[in-house]
Coordinates of C-alpha atoms in Angstrom, one line a residue:
M1197 CA -22.3 9.3 -17.0
L1198 CA -23.4 6.9 -19.8
L1199 CA -27.2 7.3 -19.5
G1200 CA -28.0 4.2 -22.0
R1201 CA -30.0 4.1 -24.9
Y1202 CA -32.3 7.1 -24.3
F1203 CA -34.3 9.4 -26.3
F1204 CA -34.2 13.3 -25.3
V1205 CA -35.6 16.3 -26.1
V1206 CA -34.1 19.7 -25.6
L1207 CA -36.4 22.3 -25.3
I1208 CA -35.0 25.7 -26.3
S1209 CA -37.7 28.7 -25.6
F1210 CA -36.7 32.1 -26.1
C1211 CA -38.5 35.4 -27.4
F1212 CA -37.7 37.7 -30.1
T1213 CA -39.0 40.9 -31.8
T1214 CA -39.6 41.0 -35.4
K1215 CA -40.9 44.1 -37.6
T1216 CA -44.0 44.1 -40.0
H1217 CA -43.6 46.0 -43.1
S1218 CA -45.4 48.7 -41.0
N1219 CA -42.6 48.5 -38.9
T1220 CA -44.3 47.9 -35.9
P1221 CA -42.6 45.6 -33.3
I1222 CA -44.3 42.5 -32.9
K1223 CA -43.3 40.3 -30.0
S1224 CA -43.2 36.3 -30.7
K1225 CA -42.3 33.2 -28.5
H1226 CA -41.0 30.4 -30.5
T1227 CA -40.3 26.9 -29.3
F1228 CA -37.4 24.8 -31.1
S1229 CA -37.4 21.1 -30.2
I1230 CA -33.9 19.3 -31.2
H1231 CA -34.0 15.3 -31.1
N1232 CA -31.4 13.1 -30.7
N1233 CA -31.0 9.2 -30.3
S1234 CA -27.8 8.5 -31.6
Y1235 CA -26.7 6.1 -28.4
P1236 CA -27.4 2.4 -28.3
S1237 CA -30.5 1.6 -26.3
N1238 CA -29.2 -1.6 -24.8
N1239 CA -26.6 -0.4 -22.3
S1240 CA -27.0 -0.9 -18.5
I1241 CA -25.3 1.0 -15.7
I1242 CA -22.3 -0.8 -14.8
S1243 CA -20.6 -0.3 -11.4
P1244 CA -18.2 -2.3 -8.8
P1245 CA -19.9 -4.4 -6.5
L1246 CA -21.0 -3.3 -3.1
C1247 CA -19.2 -5.4 0.0
T1248 CA -20.2 -8.0 1.7
A1249 CA -19.6 -9.8 5.1
L1250 CA -18.7 -13.1 6.5
S1251 CA -21.6 -15.4 7.3
Y1252 CA -19.3 -17.5 8.9
P1253 CA -17.3 -17.0 11.5
I1254 CA -19.4 -14.0 12.2
D1255 CA -17.4 -10.8 13.2
G1256 CA -16.2 -11.1 16.7
S1257 CA -16.5 -14.5 17.3
T1258 CA -14.2 -16.6 19.4
N1259 CA -13.4 -20.3 19.7
I1260 CA -12.9 -21.2 16.1
T1261 CA -11.5 -24.3 14.9
V1262 CA -8.0 -23.9 13.4
N1263 CA -9.3 -25.9 9.9
T1264 CA -12.4 -23.7 9.8
T1265 CA -13.9 -23.1 6.3
L1266 CA -15.0 -19.1 5.9
T1267 CA -18.3 -18.6 3.9
W1268 CA -19.6 -15.3 3.1
A1269 CA -22.7 -13.4 1.5
R1270 CA -22.8 -13.2 -2.3
V1271 CA -23.2 -9.8 -3.8
S1272 CA -25.6 -9.8 -6.9
N1273 CA -23.2 -8.1 -9.6
A1274 CA -20.2 -9.9 -8.4
T1275 CA -17.9 -11.8 -10.4
G1276 CA -15.6 -13.3 -8.0
Y1277 CA -14.0 -12.7 -4.6
K1278 CA -10.4 -11.6 -3.2
L1279 CA -9.3 -12.2 0.2
T1280 CA -6.6 -10.5 2.2
I1281 CA -6.3 -12.3 5.5
G1282 CA -3.6 -12.0 8.3
T1283 CA -2.7 -12.3 12.3
T1284 CA -2.8 -8.5 12.7
F1285 CA -5.2 -5.6 11.8
G1286 CA -4.9 -5.1 7.6
G1287 CA -2.4 -8.0 7.5
N1288 CA -1.6 -10.2 5.0
N1289 CA 0.7 -12.8 6.2
I1290 CA -1.8 -15.6 5.9
L1291 CA -3.5 -14.6 2.3
N1292 CA -2.6 -11.5 0.3
A1293 CA -5.7 -10.2 -2.0
F1294 CA -6.1 -14.2 -2.8
D1295 CA -8.6 -14.5 -5.9
V1296 CA -11.3 -17.3 -4.7
G1297 CA -13.1 -17.0 -8.1
N1298 CA -16.9 -16.8 -8.2
S1299 CA -17.2 -18.7 -4.7
A1300 CA -18.7 -17.9 -1.5
N1301 CA -16.5 -20.0 0.6
Y1302 CA -13.0 -20.9 1.3
T1303 CA -11.4 -23.5 3.3
F1304 CA -7.9 -23.1 4.3
L1305 CA -5.1 -25.5 3.1
T1306 CA -3.6 -25.2 6.2
K1307 CA -4.7 -25.2 9.8
L1308 CA -4.7 -21.7 11.6
P1309 CA -2.8 -20.7 14.4
E1310 CA -4.2 -21.4 17.6
Y1311 CA -5.6 -19.0 19.9
T1312 CA -5.3 -16.2 17.6
N1313 CA -6.6 -13.2 16.2
I1314 CA -7.9 -13.3 12.5
Y1315 CA -8.3 -10.6 10.3
V1316 CA -10.8 -11.0 7.1
R1317 CA -11.5 -8.8 4.6
V1318 CA -13.6 -9.9 1.7
T1319 CA -13.3 -7.7 -1.3
P1320 CA -15.9 -8.6 -4.1
Y1321 CA -15.4 -7.6 -7.6
N1322 CA -16.5 -7.4 -11.4
N1323 CA -15.3 -6.0 -14.6
D1324 CA -15.9 -2.5 -13.3
G1325 CA -13.4 -3.0 -10.4
D1326 CA -13.1 -4.0 -6.7
A1327 CA -15.7 -3.1 -3.8
L1328 CA -14.0 -0.4 -2.4
N1329 CA -12.9 0.1 1.5
C1330 CA -14.3 -2.9 2.7
T1331 CA -14.7 -3.7 6.4
I1332 CA -12.0 -6.0 8.0
Q1333 CA -13.7 -8.3 10.5
T1334 CA -12.1 -10.6 12.9
F1335 CA -12.5 -13.8 14.4
T1336 CA -10.5 -15.4 17.1
T1337 CA -9.2 -19.5 17.1
G1338 CA -9.5 -22.1 19.5
P1339 CA -7.3 -25.1 20.2
D1340 CA -6.5 -27.3 17.5
P1341 CA -9.2 -30.4 17.9
P1342 CA -8.5 -33.7 18.5
P1343 CA -8.4 -35.8 15.0
A1344 CA -11.0 -38.0 13.5
C1345 CA -10.3 -42.0 14.2
S1346 CA -8.7 -43.4 11.0
T1347 CA -9.1 -47.0 9.3
L1348 CA -7.2 -49.7 8.8
I1349 CA -6.2 -50.7 5.2
N1350 CA -3.6 -53.4 5.6
P1351 CA -4.0 -56.2 6.7
I1352 CA -7.9 -55.8 5.4
P1353 CA -9.7 -56.0 8.8
G1354 CA -11.1 -60.0 9.0
N1355 CA -8.8 -60.9 6.7
I1356 CA -7.2 -64.6 7.7
N1357 CA -3.5 -66.3 6.6
V1358 CA -2.0 -63.0 7.1
G1359 CA 1.9 -63.3 7.1
I1360 CA 3.4 -63.0 10.6
R1361 CA 5.5 -59.6 10.1
P1362 CA 3.0 -57.6 7.9
L1363 CA 2.8 -54.0 6.8
I1364 CA 0.6 -52.0 8.7
T1365 CA -1.2 -49.0 6.9
W1366 CA -3.9 -47.0 7.6
Q1367 CA -5.9 -44.0 6.4
P1368 CA -4.5 -40.5 7.3
A1369 CA -6.5 -38.1 9.4
I1370 CA -6.7 -34.7 8.2
T1371 CA -5.8 -32.9 11.6
A1372 CA -3.4 -35.7 13.0
S1373 CA -0.1 -34.8 13.9
G1374 CA 1.0 -38.6 14.6
Y1375 CA -0.5 -41.9 15.6
K1376 CA -0.3 -44.6 18.6
L1377 CA -0.8 -48.1 18.0
T1378 CA -2.3 -50.8 20.0
I1379 CA -1.5 -54.3 19.1
S1380 CA -3.0 -57.4 21.4
T1381 CA -3.8 -61.2 20.8
T1382 CA -6.9 -60.3 22.9
F1383 CA -9.8 -57.7 22.5
G1384 CA -9.0 -54.6 24.5
G1385 CA -5.1 -56.0 25.4
N1386 CA -1.8 -54.7 24.5
D1387 CA 0.6 -57.4 25.0
I1388 CA 2.5 -56.9 21.6
L1389 CA 2.1 -52.9 21.2
D1390 CA 0.7 -50.9 24.1
A1391 CA -0.1 -47.2 22.4
E1392 CA 2.9 -47.3 20.8
D1393 CA 3.3 -43.7 19.3
V1394 CA 4.7 -44.0 15.5
G1395 CA 4.9 -40.6 14.6
N1396 CA 3.3 -38.7 11.8
T1397 CA 3.2 -41.7 9.5
T1398 CA 0.5 -44.2 7.9
S1399 CA 2.5 -46.8 7.9
Y1400 CA 4.5 -49.2 10.4
T1401 CA 6.5 -52.6 10.3
L1402 CA 6.5 -54.6 13.3
T1403 CA 10.0 -55.3 14.7
K1404 CA 9.1 -58.7 15.9
D1405 CA 6.8 -61.3 14.1
L1406 CA 3.4 -61.9 15.2
P1407 CA 2.3 -65.0 16.8
N1408 CA 1.2 -67.5 13.8
G1409 CA -2.1 -69.1 13.9
S1410 CA -3.7 -66.3 16.1
S1411 CA -6.5 -63.7 15.9
I1412 CA -4.6 -59.9 16.3
Y1413 CA -6.3 -57.2 17.6
I1414 CA -5.1 -53.6 16.2
T1415 CA -6.7 -49.9 17.4
I1416 CA -4.7 -47.0 15.6
T1417 CA -5.7 -43.7 17.8
P1418 CA -4.6 -40.4 15.7
Y1419 CA -3.6 -37.5 17.9
N1420 CA -2.2 -34.3 17.9
L1421 CA -2.1 -31.1 20.5
A1422 CA -5.1 -30.8 21.7
G1423 CA -5.2 -34.8 22.4
D1424 CA -5.9 -38.4 21.0
A1425 CA -8.9 -39.0 18.9
V1426 CA -11.5 -40.4 21.0
G1427 CA -13.6 -43.8 20.7
C1428 CA -11.7 -45.6 17.8
N1429 CA -12.5 -48.9 16.7
T1430 CA -10.4 -52.1 17.2
D1431 CA -9.9 -54.3 14.0
F1432 CA -8.7 -57.5 13.9
F1433 CA -7.2 -60.0 11.1
S1434 CA -5.8 -63.7 11.8
T1435 CA -2.1 -65.1 11.0
G1436 CA -1.4 -67.6 8.8
A1437 CA -1.1 -71.5 10.0
T1438 CA 2.5 -73.0 10.4
S1439 CA 1.8 -75.2 7.6
L1440 CA 2.0 -72.4 5.5
R1441 CA 5.9 -71.9 6.3
P1442 CA 8.4 -73.2 3.9
S1443 CA 9.8 -76.4 4.5
C1444 CA 13.7 -77.5 5.7
T1445 CA 16.4 -77.4 3.1
T1446 CA 19.4 -79.6 2.8
I1447 CA 23.3 -78.0 2.0
T1448 CA 24.8 -79.5 -1.2
T1449 CA 28.5 -77.6 -0.9
P1450 CA 29.8 -78.9 1.3
K1451 CA 27.7 -82.0 1.4
P1452 CA 26.6 -83.1 4.5
D1453 CA 29.4 -85.2 6.5
A1454 CA 32.0 -83.9 4.2
K1455 CA 35.7 -84.1 5.4
H1456 CA 38.7 -82.2 4.3
V1457 CA 36.7 -79.5 3.2
P1458 CA 38.6 -76.5 2.1
V1459 CA 38.7 -73.5 4.6
D1460 CA 37.5 -71.0 1.7
T1461 CA 34.2 -73.2 0.7
D1462 CA 31.4 -71.4 0.3
L1463 CA 27.9 -72.4 1.7
I1464 CA 25.1 -73.9 -1.2
W1465 CA 21.7 -75.5 -0.5
N1466 CA 19.0 -76.6 -2.4
T1467 CA 15.9 -73.9 -2.9
V1468 CA 12.9 -74.4 -1.2
P1469 CA 9.6 -73.6 -2.7
N1470 CA 7.9 -70.6 -1.6
A1471 CA 10.5 -69.7 0.7
D1472 CA 11.4 -65.7 0.7
G1473 CA 14.9 -65.6 2.3
Y1474 CA 16.7 -67.8 4.4
I1475 CA 18.8 -67.4 7.7
I1476 CA 22.1 -68.9 8.3
T1477 CA 23.9 -70.1 11.3
L1478 CA 27.7 -71.2 11.4
E1479 CA 29.4 -72.0 14.2
T1480 CA 32.2 -74.4 15.6
L1481 CA 31.1 -75.8 19.0
T1482 CA 34.5 -76.9 20.1
D1483 CA 35.5 -73.2 21.3
G1484 CA 32.4 -71.7 21.0
I1485 CA 33.3 -69.2 18.1
D1486 CA 30.3 -68.2 16.0
V1487 CA 30.6 -67.5 12.4
L1488 CA 27.7 -66.7 11.2
N1489 CA 24.6 -65.9 14.1
R1490 CA 21.1 -66.0 12.4
F1491 CA 22.5 -63.9 9.1
D1492 CA 19.6 -63.1 6.9
V1493 CA 21.0 -63.6 3.4
G1494 CA 17.9 -62.9 1.8
N1495 CA 16.3 -64.8 -1.1
S1496 CA 19.4 -66.5 -2.3
T1497 CA 21.0 -70.1 -2.3
L1498 CA 25.0 -69.5 -2.4
Y1499 CA 27.2 -67.5 0.7
N1500 CA 30.4 -66.5 0.2
I1501 CA 31.7 -66.8 3.7
P1502 CA 33.9 -63.9 4.5
G1503 CA 37.5 -64.8 5.1
D1504 CA 38.5 -68.6 6.0
L1505 CA 37.2 -71.1 8.3
P1506 CA 39.1 -72.6 11.0
G1507 CA 41.2 -75.5 9.4
S1508 CA 40.5 -79.3 10.8
T1509 CA 37.4 -77.9 12.5
T1510 CA 33.7 -79.5 12.5
M1511 CA 31.7 -76.9 11.5
Y1512 CA 28.1 -76.6 12.4
V1513 CA 25.6 -75.0 10.2
T1514 CA 21.6 -74.2 10.4
I1515 CA 20.0 -73.1 7.5
T1516 CA 16.4 -71.7 8.3
P1517 CA 14.5 -71.0 5.3
Y1518 CA 11.4 -68.1 5.8
N1519 CA 8.5 -66.5 4.1
I1520 CA 5.5 -64.3 5.2
Y1521 CA 3.9 -66.8 7.4
G1522 CA 7.5 -67.0 9.8
E1523 CA 10.5 -69.1 10.0
T1524 CA 10.5 -72.6 9.5
E1525 CA 10.7 -74.5 12.9
D1526 CA 13.3 -77.2 14.0
C1527 CA 15.4 -77.5 10.9
P1528 CA 18.4 -80.0 11.5
E1529 CA 21.8 -79.0 12.0
Q1530 CA 24.2 -80.2 9.6
T1531 CA 28.0 -80.7 10.0
F1532 CA 30.9 -80.5 7.7
T1533 CA 34.5 -80.9 8.9
T1534 CA 37.5 -78.4 7.3
G1535 CA 40.7 -79.7 5.9
L1536 CA 44.3 -78.1 6.6
E1537 CA 44.7 -74.5 6.4
D1538 CA 47.0 -73.2 3.7
V1539 CA 45.6 -75.9 1.4
Y1540 CA 44.2 -75.0 -2.0
P1541 CA 41.7 -77.2 -3.3
P1542 CA 42.1 -79.1 -6.3
P1543 CA 39.9 -78.2 -9.7
N1544 CA 36.3 -79.9 -9.3
F1545 CA 36.6 -80.6 -12.8
F1546 CA 38.9 -80.8 -16.1
T1547 CA 37.9 -81.2 -20.1
P1548 CA 40.8 -83.7 -21.3
N1549 CA 39.6 -83.0 -25.1
G1550 CA 42.7 -81.6 -26.7
D1551 CA 41.5 -78.3 -27.4
G1552 CA 44.7 -76.9 -25.1
F1553 CA 42.1 -75.8 -22.5
N1554 CA 41.7 -77.3 -18.9
D1555 CA 43.1 -80.6 -20.6
I1556 CA 45.1 -81.6 -17.4
W1557 CA 43.9 -81.8 -13.4
I1558 CA 46.6 -80.0 -11.7
V1559 CA 46.7 -79.9 -7.7
P1560 CA 47.9 -76.6 -6.8
N1561 CA 50.7 -76.5 -4.6
P1562 CA 52.1 -72.9 -4.1
I1563 CA 54.0 -73.4 -0.7
N1564 CA 55.3 -76.7 -1.7
R1565 CA 53.2 -78.5 1.1
I1566 CA 51.8 -81.8 -1.1
K1567 CA 53.9 -84.7 -0.6
T1568 CA 51.8 -87.4 -2.9
V1569 CA 48.6 -87.1 -5.2
Y1570 CA 46.6 -90.4 -5.4
I1571 CA 43.6 -90.6 -7.8
F1572 CA 41.1 -93.4 -7.9
N1573 CA 38.2 -94.6 -10.0
R1574 CA 34.6 -94.7 -8.2
Y1575 CA 35.1 -98.8 -7.2
G1576 CA 39.0 -97.5 -5.4
K1577 CA 41.3 -98.6 -8.0
L1578 CA 44.6 -96.7 -8.2
L1579 CA 44.6 -94.6 -11.3
K1580 CA 47.6 -92.4 -11.1
Q1581 CA 50.0 -91.5 -8.4
L1582 CA 51.6 -88.3 -8.7
D1583 CA 54.6 -87.5 -6.7
D1584 CA 55.3 -84.0 -8.5
P1585 CA 51.5 -82.7 -8.0
L1586 CA 52.3 -79.9 -10.6
T1587 CA 52.6 -82.6 -13.7
G1588 CA 49.2 -83.3 -13.1
W1589 CA 46.8 -86.2 -14.7
N1590 CA 45.4 -85.9 -18.4
G1591 CA 42.8 -88.6 -17.9
T1592 CA 44.4 -91.8 -19.4
Y1593 CA 45.0 -94.9 -17.6
K1594 CA 47.7 -97.0 -19.2
G1595 CA 47.9 -94.8 -22.2
I1596 CA 43.9 -95.5 -22.7
P1597 CA 41.4 -92.0 -22.3
L1598 CA 39.1 -92.6 -19.3
P1599 CA 35.0 -92.0 -19.8
N1600 CA 33.2 -89.2 -18.6
D1601 CA 33.0 -89.9 -14.9
D1602 CA 33.7 -88.9 -11.2
Y1603 CA 36.9 -89.6 -10.0
W1604 CA 38.5 -90.0 -6.2
Y1605 CA 41.8 -88.2 -5.0
R1606 CA 43.8 -88.3 -1.8
I1607 CA 46.4 -85.2 -0.9
V1608 CA 48.7 -86.4 1.3
Y1609 CA 50.9 -83.4 2.7
N1610 CA 54.4 -83.5 4.1
D1611 CA 53.3 -83.7 7.8
G1612 CA 51.5 -86.9 7.2
K1613 CA 47.8 -85.3 7.2
Y1614 CA 45.8 -85.7 4.5
T1615 CA 42.5 -84.6 2.3
T1616 CA 40.2 -86.7 0.1
G1617 CA 37.4 -85.5 -2.4
Y1618 CA 36.4 -86.1 -5.8
F1619 CA 35.9 -84.5 -9.0
S1620 CA 34.8 -84.9 -12.5
L1621 CA 36.4 -85.5 -15.9
V1622 CA 34.2 -84.2 -18.8
R1623 CA 34.9 -84.4 -22.3

C-alpha cells in the first residue's frame, strides 16, 4: 500500500566481536541508520467510496407515488452514483447501473407500475472504483394519483370576438391519461358538452358552431386510472358578434335568372371580403333532386359541377360565405334555367384579327341538332343568319368589320326549341 510522502528510518542493531592487537575479543553494539525520502510527499490515500442509503423513499416504505423522486445521502469521496432498479430482488428491468452523475436524486422519466415492489441499489463510485456490495433497498408503490388540473391556452381566457368554431387547446397535465371537456353557455352548465372524453390529446375542434355573441364557459378535467382531477377552474371567453360574419355574394356565371344555360355550366360568384370559404346548395324544386346539399368548396369562387345538370330545368342555388365567426345568415336563393340537353354552348368570344387563330365564331353542332343561328347587335339588329352553323361568322356586316362589342345569338334547333345568349368580339 502506498504510504504517501513520508520519511522513515530503518534502524539495524546488531552485535559483532573484534579483536585487538592483543587478540583480546571485544564485544561492541553498533546501530546504523538508513534514511529514505525518495517518495513524493503530496500523495493522499485513495480508495473506492463507501455505500449510501436512500433517504426517500426509506427502505420498506409503502404507498409511494408512481412518479416519485429518489434521494440518497451523499458520500464524501464519491464522484458519482449508479442506480440499478427492478421489480424483482437484484433485477434491473427499470434501470441497469444507470449513471446519474454526481447527483443525490433521480426523477423517473416514466411512471413506475402501481402496487409493485421496487428494488433499488445505489452504488457510489470514484476514480478508484465502485463501492462494493451495496445493500438493495425496497419500497412499494401505491395507486397512480389523479392528475393536477390543466390550463386553457386557446381561446385565451376572457378573450372576446372568438370564432364560433375555435380550436380549443390546453396545457398537458403530467400524469394525465386523458381529458374531459364541459362547455356551456352558462356557468356550471353543460348544454354544449357534458364531460366529453376527448382522449389523451391537448386540442379539440368542436363539431358544431358555438352560438355567436355569447359567453362560453369551459372546464378541462384531466384524468387517469386513479380518477379525475379535483377542483379544476372554469374559464370563459365570448364569441364574436354577427356583424363580423361576411356578407352574401352573387353568382356571375350563370347570371341570375339566365335562360338556356348550358347543362355543363360551372358556377362562379363574386369574392366576399373576410370570407374564409363558401357553402353551396344547388337543387331543383320541381322534382326534389338535390345536386349539392350544403357543399363546402373552401376558399374558392369557382366550382365545376360534376356531371351535367338536367336540361330545361330551373336551378335554385344558394351560396353562403363563412368565416371564423360563422356562416352568413339569410343569403338569398338565386335561379337560372338550363337549356336543352346534348347541346354544346358556343364560344364566349372570338378574335377576328386575321392572325389565323380564333378568327371565326362557330357554334358546335356535333349531332346536327341545330337548324339556324341568328346573330344580333346590342340593339336587336340582325347581322347574320347561319343556316349552316359550321360556316361561322367572321365579325363583319356587309363586308365591313364590326367593332369590339358584345353580340347576341339565338340558336334554333330542329325540334323548334331554342337557346339565347351573348358573346364578345375582341380585335
